[in-house]
Amino acid sequence: MQAFRFDAIDLPQEAIAARARVRAFLAEEQTRRDFVAYRNSWNSFDPDFSRRAGAAGLIGVTWPGEYGGGAQSSLVRFVITAEMLAAGAPCGAHWIADRQSGPQILRHGSARARREILPRIVAGECYFAIGMSEPNSGSDLAAVRTSAKRDGDEWVINGQKIWTSNAHRAHYLIALTRTGEAGPDRHGGLTQFIVDLARPGVTVRPIRNLAGGHEFNEVFFDDYRVPDDRRVGGVGEGWRMVTSELAFERSGPDRFLSDYRLLVELIERLRENPDPRPDSRPDSRQEIIIGRLVSHLAALLRMSTAVAGLLDRGENPALEAALVKDVGTAFEREIPELARLLVASQPSFDAEDPFSQALAQVMLHAPSFTLRGGTREILRGMIARGLGLR
Ligand SMILES: Cc1cc2nc3c(=O)[nH]c(=O)nc-3n(C[C@H](O)[C@H](O)[C@H](O)COP(=O)(O)OP(=O)(O)OC[C@H]3O[C@@H](n4cnc5c(N)ncnc54)[C@H](O)[C@@H]3O)c2cc1C
């Protein structure tokens, strides 16, 4: 049985300084740009905000200086991302590139890809999408069928991806493709490529989400040609690449702070209208419910900080990341349910009060919290394996 590693981490001085820096940046944004706190902020796509965040040195902070990065610890990045989410900043444009695509290119991309792409991500002007899921391959990622066939110095890609967030507004997508036989463990024969979404041979078609918004897409490849130096990692190493990438994707504060602004609005509402039933059962009392949520949040913060510490030490935190995502997204889904019970309101996008507006938006997005990035059943399978139970 593998033990979970959630050691207590003391934030280094540079992370404490980064917190002050990002708070000052966000306060300035709030004053000068008057941004409303977004309720699902890492889905809020605002290239102008991302460019200003890049100029302020808040993107690619762990990457080496030669690519424009800050060469700082993962804990600095952790603090910056947590503060962005807590403020409800519209940080969605650069989010995926900063969180996972950039780190993959840094570790496994060609020298040319690193040189051409990473500085643009750091500047907040180059955005990425994730091309893993396919119509018959979501949880079972090893069943990917989109094919890439070698042709001289290029590869020719054919097939389809689905649920690709931001593919209609990103510059690139990292596609997981089949380049060979799966082999007995089914994990062989997969390879990743950086796809330039502006080149011919790729078509992006919208899928509307529950809230009526256009956030994700279908992506079709029709003899799309990609140079070999846009390969990420070795031929046939795609499985190892995606599993390490998913650890970046699953462990951060975006897995428990998606609807943090609703929690803030809820507390504001309860402060204005304290519990009219002081004698009610303790487990239904507002202050006890809020206290429980806040203590869960504190535990999640500590767990997620510990994963950032593992990343800093170059360790693979896939198991701990699965646990953070499972517990974190359960927390995110509980917030709108409790908010509905604690405050009588008519959730609506057009509501005048921020609470009812936030609740409407979160209720329509919340079902996706436990799906995107891997479902709870899949995460629990990984956790069970880590505990030696299967
Ligand atoms: C908002 C959102 C954004 C997304 N963005 C992206 C993106 O940018 N790029 C991308 O590649 N994908 C993206 N996805 C896709 C996401 O990763 C998949 O939806 C997810 O992995 C589940 O795959 P599926 O939809 O094919 O469901 P399925 O794999 O068909 O699963 C259906 C149900 O069966 C359960 N199940 C499946 N296998 C097992 C098993 N072995 N044991 C127990 N239960 C099982 C699942 O838990 C689930 O409840 C996004 C999804 C959402 C909702």
Coordinates of C-alpha atoms in Angstrom, one line a residue, residues 40-383:
N40 CA -16.6 30.3 -12.4
S41 CA -13.5 32.3 -13.0
W42 CA -11.1 29.8 -14.5
N43 CA -13.7 29.4 -17.3
S44 CA -13.9 33.2 -17.8
F45 CA -11.8 33.9 -20.9
D46 CA -10.4 37.4 -21.1
P47 CA -7.3 37.8 -23.2
D48 CA -6.7 41.4 -22.1
F49 CA -6.7 40.3 -18.4
S50 CA -4.3 37.5 -19.3
R51 CA -1.9 39.9 -21.1
R52 CA -1.9 42.1 -18.0
A53 CA -1.3 39.1 -15.8
G54 CA 1.6 38.1 -18.0
A55 CA 3.1 41.6 -17.9
A56 CA 2.9 41.5 -14.1
G57 CA 4.9 38.3 -14.1
L58 CA 2.0 36.1 -12.9
I59 CA 2.2 33.4 -15.6
G60 CA 4.8 30.7 -16.1
V61 CA 6.3 31.6 -12.7
T62 CA 8.1 28.2 -12.2
W63 CA 9.6 28.1 -15.7
P64 CA 13.3 29.0 -16.4
G65 CA 14.3 32.6 -17.2
E66 CA 15.4 31.8 -20.7
Y67 CA 11.7 31.4 -21.6
G68 CA 10.6 34.4 -19.7
G69 CA 9.6 32.4 -16.6
G70 CA 10.2 33.4 -13.0
A71 CA 12.2 30.3 -12.0
Q72 CA 10.3 30.2 -8.7
S73 CA 8.8 27.4 -6.7
S74 CA 5.5 25.6 -7.4
L75 CA 4.3 27.0 -4.1
V76 CA 4.6 30.5 -5.6
R77 CA 2.4 29.4 -8.5
F78 CA 0.0 27.8 -6.0
V79 CA -0.4 31.0 -4.1
I80 CA -0.9 33.1 -7.3
T81 CA -3.6 30.7 -8.7
A82 CA -5.4 30.5 -5.4
E83 CA -5.6 34.3 -5.1
M84 CA -6.8 34.7 -8.6
L85 CA -9.7 32.2 -8.0
A86 CA -10.5 33.7 -4.6
A87 CA -10.9 37.1 -6.2
G88 CA -13.0 35.7 -9.1
A89 CA -10.5 37.0 -11.6
P90 CA -11.2 36.2 -15.3
C91 CA -8.1 34.1 -15.7
G92 CA -9.5 31.4 -18.0
A93 CA -7.6 32.3 -21.2
H94 CA -4.1 31.4 -20.0
W95 CA -5.2 28.8 -17.4
I96 CA -4.6 25.6 -19.3
A97 CA -1.4 26.7 -20.9
D98 CA 0.0 27.8 -17.6
R99 CA -1.2 24.8 -15.6
Q100 CA -0.4 21.9 -17.9
S101 CA 0.4 22.5 -21.6
G102 CA 3.4 24.8 -20.9
P103 CA 5.0 22.5 -18.3
Q104 CA 4.6 19.5 -20.7
I105 CA 6.3 21.5 -23.5
L106 CA 9.0 22.6 -21.1
R107 CA 9.8 19.0 -20.1
H108 CA 9.1 17.1 -23.3
G109 CA 8.8 19.5 -26.2
S110 CA 11.4 20.1 -28.9
A111 CA 13.9 23.0 -28.5
R112 CA 12.0 24.9 -31.3
A113 CA 8.6 24.4 -29.6
R114 CA 10.0 25.6 -26.3
R115 CA 11.6 28.7 -27.9
E116 CA 8.6 29.6 -30.0
I117 CA 5.7 28.9 -27.7
L118 CA 6.7 29.3 -24.0
P119 CA 7.6 33.0 -24.0
R120 CA 4.2 33.8 -25.6
I121 CA 2.4 31.8 -22.9
V122 CA 4.4 33.7 -20.2
A123 CA 3.3 37.0 -21.9
G124 CA -0.3 35.9 -21.5
E125 CA -0.9 35.9 -25.2
C126 CA -0.9 32.2 -26.2
Y127 CA -3.7 29.8 -25.1
F128 CA -4.1 26.0 -25.2
A129 CA -6.8 23.4 -25.2
I130 CA -6.6 19.8 -24.1
G131 CA -7.3 17.1 -26.8
M132 CA -7.6 13.9 -24.8
S133 CA -11.3 12.8 -24.8
E134 CA -13.0 11.2 -27.8
P135 CA -16.7 10.1 -28.3
N136 CA -15.9 6.6 -27.2
S137 CA -12.9 7.3 -25.0
G138 CA -13.3 9.5 -22.0
S139 CA -12.7 7.6 -18.8
D140 CA -11.1 4.9 -20.9
L141 CA -8.5 7.1 -22.4
A142 CA -6.4 4.2 -23.6
A143 CA -9.1 3.5 -26.2
V144 CA -8.2 6.7 -28.1
R145 CA -8.6 6.2 -31.9
T146 CA -7.5 9.4 -33.5
S147 CA -4.6 8.3 -35.6
A148 CA -1.2 9.9 -36.5
K149 CA 0.8 8.3 -39.3
R150 CA 4.3 9.3 -40.1
D151 CA 5.1 10.8 -43.5
G152 CA 8.7 12.0 -43.7
D153 CA 9.3 14.8 -41.3
E154 CA 5.6 15.2 -40.7
W155 CA 2.7 13.2 -39.2
V156 CA -0.8 13.1 -40.6
I157 CA -3.6 13.2 -38.1
N158 CA -7.2 11.9 -38.7
G159 CA -10.0 11.5 -36.2
Q160 CA -12.1 13.4 -33.7
K161 CA -11.8 14.9 -30.2
I162 CA -14.7 16.0 -28.0
W163 CA -15.4 18.2 -25.0
T164 CA -12.3 20.3 -25.9
S165 CA -12.6 23.4 -23.7
N166 CA -11.7 26.6 -25.4
A167 CA -10.6 25.0 -28.7
H168 CA -12.6 27.8 -30.5
R169 CA -10.5 30.5 -28.9
A170 CA -7.1 28.8 -28.1
H171 CA -4.1 28.9 -30.4
Y172 CA -3.0 25.3 -29.9
L173 CA -4.3 22.0 -28.6
I174 CA -2.2 19.1 -27.4
A175 CA -3.7 16.0 -29.1
L176 CA -3.3 12.5 -27.8
T177 CA -3.2 10.2 -30.8
R178 CA -2.7 6.6 -31.7
T179 CA 0.6 5.9 -33.5
G180 CA 1.0 2.2 -32.9
E181 CA -0.4 -1.0 -31.2
A182 CA -1.8 -0.6 -27.7
G183 CA 0.0 -3.7 -26.4
P184 CA -1.0 -6.0 -23.6
D185 CA -1.4 -3.3 -21.0
R186 CA -3.3 -1.1 -23.5
H187 CA -1.1 1.9 -22.7
G188 CA 1.3 1.6 -25.6
G189 CA 1.2 3.2 -29.1
L190 CA 0.0 6.6 -28.0
T191 CA 1.8 9.9 -28.9
Q192 CA 1.1 13.6 -28.2
F193 CA 1.4 16.5 -30.7
I194 CA 1.0 20.2 -30.5
V195 CA -1.7 21.1 -33.0
D196 CA -1.9 24.7 -34.4
L197 CA -5.6 25.3 -34.5
A198 CA -5.2 28.0 -37.2
R199 CA -3.7 25.6 -39.8
P200 CA -5.8 23.7 -42.4
G201 CA -7.1 20.2 -41.7
V202 CA -8.7 21.0 -38.3
T203 CA -12.3 22.0 -37.8
V204 CA -13.8 23.1 -34.5
R205 CA -17.5 22.8 -33.9
P206 CA -19.3 24.2 -30.8
I207 CA -21.2 22.2 -28.1
R208 CA -23.5 24.3 -25.9
N209 CA -23.3 23.5 -22.2
L210 CA -26.2 23.3 -19.7
A211 CA -26.1 27.1 -19.1
G212 CA -26.3 27.7 -22.9
G213 CA -22.7 28.9 -23.0
H214 CA -20.1 27.9 -25.6
E215 CA -17.1 26.6 -23.6
F216 CA -16.3 23.3 -25.2
N217 CA -16.3 21.8 -28.7
E218 CA -15.9 18.9 -31.0
V219 CA -12.6 19.0 -33.0
F220 CA -12.2 17.1 -36.3
F221 CA -8.9 16.2 -37.9
D222 CA -8.9 15.6 -41.7
D223 CA -5.4 14.9 -43.0
Y224 CA -4.0 17.5 -40.6
R225 CA -0.2 17.7 -41.1
V226 CA 2.0 18.4 -38.1
P227 CA 5.9 18.6 -38.2
D228 CA 7.7 16.0 -36.1
D229 CA 9.2 18.7 -33.9
R230 CA 5.7 19.5 -32.6
R231 CA 5.7 16.1 -31.0
V232 CA 5.6 16.2 -27.2
G233 CA 7.6 13.3 -25.7
G234 CA 8.8 10.2 -27.5
V235 CA 6.8 8.2 -30.0
G236 CA 4.6 5.7 -28.0
E237 CA 5.1 7.6 -24.7
G238 CA 1.7 9.4 -24.8
W239 CA 0.3 7.4 -21.9
R240 CA 3.1 8.4 -19.5
M241 CA 2.7 12.0 -20.7
V242 CA -1.0 12.3 -20.1
T243 CA -0.8 10.6 -16.7
S244 CA 1.8 13.1 -15.5
E245 CA -0.1 16.0 -17.0
L246 CA -3.3 14.9 -15.3
A247 CA -1.5 15.3 -11.9
F248 CA -1.0 19.0 -12.8
E249 CA -4.6 19.2 -13.9
R250 CA -6.2 17.5 -10.8
S251 CA -4.4 18.9 -7.8
G252 CA -4.6 22.6 -7.9
P253 CA -6.9 25.1 -6.1
D254 CA -9.1 25.1 -9.2
R255 CA -10.5 21.8 -8.0
F256 CA -12.1 23.3 -4.9
L257 CA -12.4 27.1 -5.6
S258 CA -14.5 27.1 -8.8
D259 CA -17.5 28.4 -6.9
Y260 CA -15.7 30.1 -4.0
R261 CA -17.4 33.4 -4.9
L262 CA -20.8 31.7 -4.3
L263 CA -19.6 30.8 -0.8
V264 CA -18.6 34.4 -0.2
E265 CA -22.1 35.6 -1.4
L266 CA -23.8 33.0 0.8
I267 CA -21.9 34.2 3.9
E268 CA -22.8 37.8 3.0
R269 CA -26.5 36.9 2.7
L270 CA -26.5 35.0 6.0
R271 CA -24.7 37.9 7.7
E272 CA -27.5 40.2 6.6
N273 CA -30.3 37.7 7.7
P274 CA -29.0 35.7 10.6
D275 CA -30.7 32.4 11.5
P276 CA -34.3 33.1 12.6
R277 CA -34.3 29.7 14.4
P278 CA -31.8 29.9 17.2
D279 CA -33.2 26.7 18.7
S280 CA -33.1 24.5 15.6
R281 CA -31.1 21.3 15.5
P282 CA -27.4 21.9 15.6
D283 CA -26.7 20.1 12.4
S284 CA -29.1 22.4 10.5
R285 CA -27.9 25.7 12.0
Q286 CA -26.4 28.1 9.5
E287 CA -23.2 28.9 11.5
I288 CA -22.4 25.2 12.0
I289 CA -22.9 24.4 8.3
I290 CA -20.7 27.4 7.3
G291 CA -18.1 26.4 9.9
R292 CA -18.0 22.9 8.4
L293 CA -17.5 24.3 4.9
V294 CA -14.8 26.6 6.0
S295 CA -13.0 23.8 7.8
H296 CA -13.2 21.6 4.8
L297 CA -11.8 24.4 2.7
A298 CA -8.8 24.8 5.1
A299 CA -8.1 21.0 4.9
L300 CA -8.3 21.1 1.1
L301 CA -5.9 24.1 1.0
R302 CA -3.4 22.2 3.1
M303 CA -3.7 19.1 0.9
S304 CA -3.4 21.0 -2.3
T305 CA -0.4 22.9 -0.9
A306 CA 1.3 19.6 -0.1
V307 CA 0.8 18.4 -3.7
A308 CA 2.5 21.7 -4.9
G309 CA 5.4 20.8 -2.5
L310 CA 5.6 17.3 -4.1
L311 CA 5.8 18.9 -7.6
D312 CA 8.5 21.2 -6.3
R313 CA 10.6 18.1 -5.2
G314 CA 10.1 16.6 -8.7
E315 CA 7.9 13.7 -7.3
N316 CA 4.9 12.3 -9.1
P317 CA 1.8 13.2 -7.1
A318 CA -0.8 11.4 -9.3
L319 CA -2.4 9.6 -6.3
E320 CA -2.5 12.6 -4.0
A321 CA -3.9 14.7 -6.9
A322 CA -6.7 12.2 -7.5
L323 CA -7.6 12.5 -3.8
V324 CA -7.6 16.3 -3.9
K325 CA -9.8 16.3 -6.9
D326 CA -12.3 13.8 -5.6
V327 CA -12.7 15.5 -2.2
G328 CA -12.3 19.0 -3.7
T329 CA -15.0 18.7 -6.3
A330 CA -17.4 17.1 -3.8
F331 CA -16.9 20.2 -1.8
E332 CA -17.5 22.5 -4.8
R333 CA -20.7 20.6 -5.5
E334 CA -22.0 20.8 -2.0
I335 CA -21.8 24.6 -1.9
P336 CA -24.8 25.3 -4.2
E337 CA -26.8 22.5 -2.6
L338 CA -26.4 24.1 0.9
A339 CA -26.8 27.6 -0.5
R340 CA -30.2 26.6 -1.9
L341 CA -31.3 25.1 1.5
L342 CA -30.1 28.0 3.6
V343 CA -31.4 31.0 1.6
A344 CA -34.8 31.2 0.0
S345 CA -34.1 32.7 -3.5
Q346 CA -35.1 32.6 -7.1
P347 CA -31.8 31.8 -8.9
S348 CA -31.7 33.5 -12.2
F349 CA -29.0 35.0 -14.5
D350 CA -31.1 38.2 -14.6
A351 CA -31.6 38.5 -10.8
E352 CA -30.7 41.8 -9.3
D353 CA -29.0 40.4 -6.2
P354 CA -25.5 38.9 -6.7
F355 CA -26.4 35.8 -4.6
S356 CA -29.3 34.6 -6.8
Q357 CA -27.2 35.4 -9.9
A358 CA -24.2 33.4 -8.6
L359 CA -26.4 30.5 -7.5
A360 CA -28.0 30.3 -11.0
Q361 CA -24.7 30.2 -12.7
V362 CA -23.1 27.7 -10.3
M363 CA -26.1 25.4 -10.3
L364 CA -25.8 25.0 -14.1
H365 CA -22.0 24.5 -14.0
A366 CA -21.7 22.3 -10.9
P367 CA -22.6 19.0 -12.5
S368 CA -19.5 19.4 -14.7
F369 CA -17.1 19.9 -11.7
T370 CA -17.0 16.1 -10.9
L371 CA -16.7 15.2 -14.6
R372 CA -14.0 17.4 -16.2
G373 CA -10.5 16.2 -15.5
G374 CA -11.7 12.6 -14.7
T375 CA -14.9 11.4 -13.0
R376 CA -15.2 10.5 -9.3
E377 CA -15.5 6.8 -10.1
I378 CA -12.2 6.9 -12.0
L379 CA -10.4 8.8 -9.3
R380 CA -11.7 6.5 -6.6
G381 CA -10.4 3.5 -8.6
M382 CA -7.0 5.2 -8.6
I383 CA -7.2 5.9 -4.8

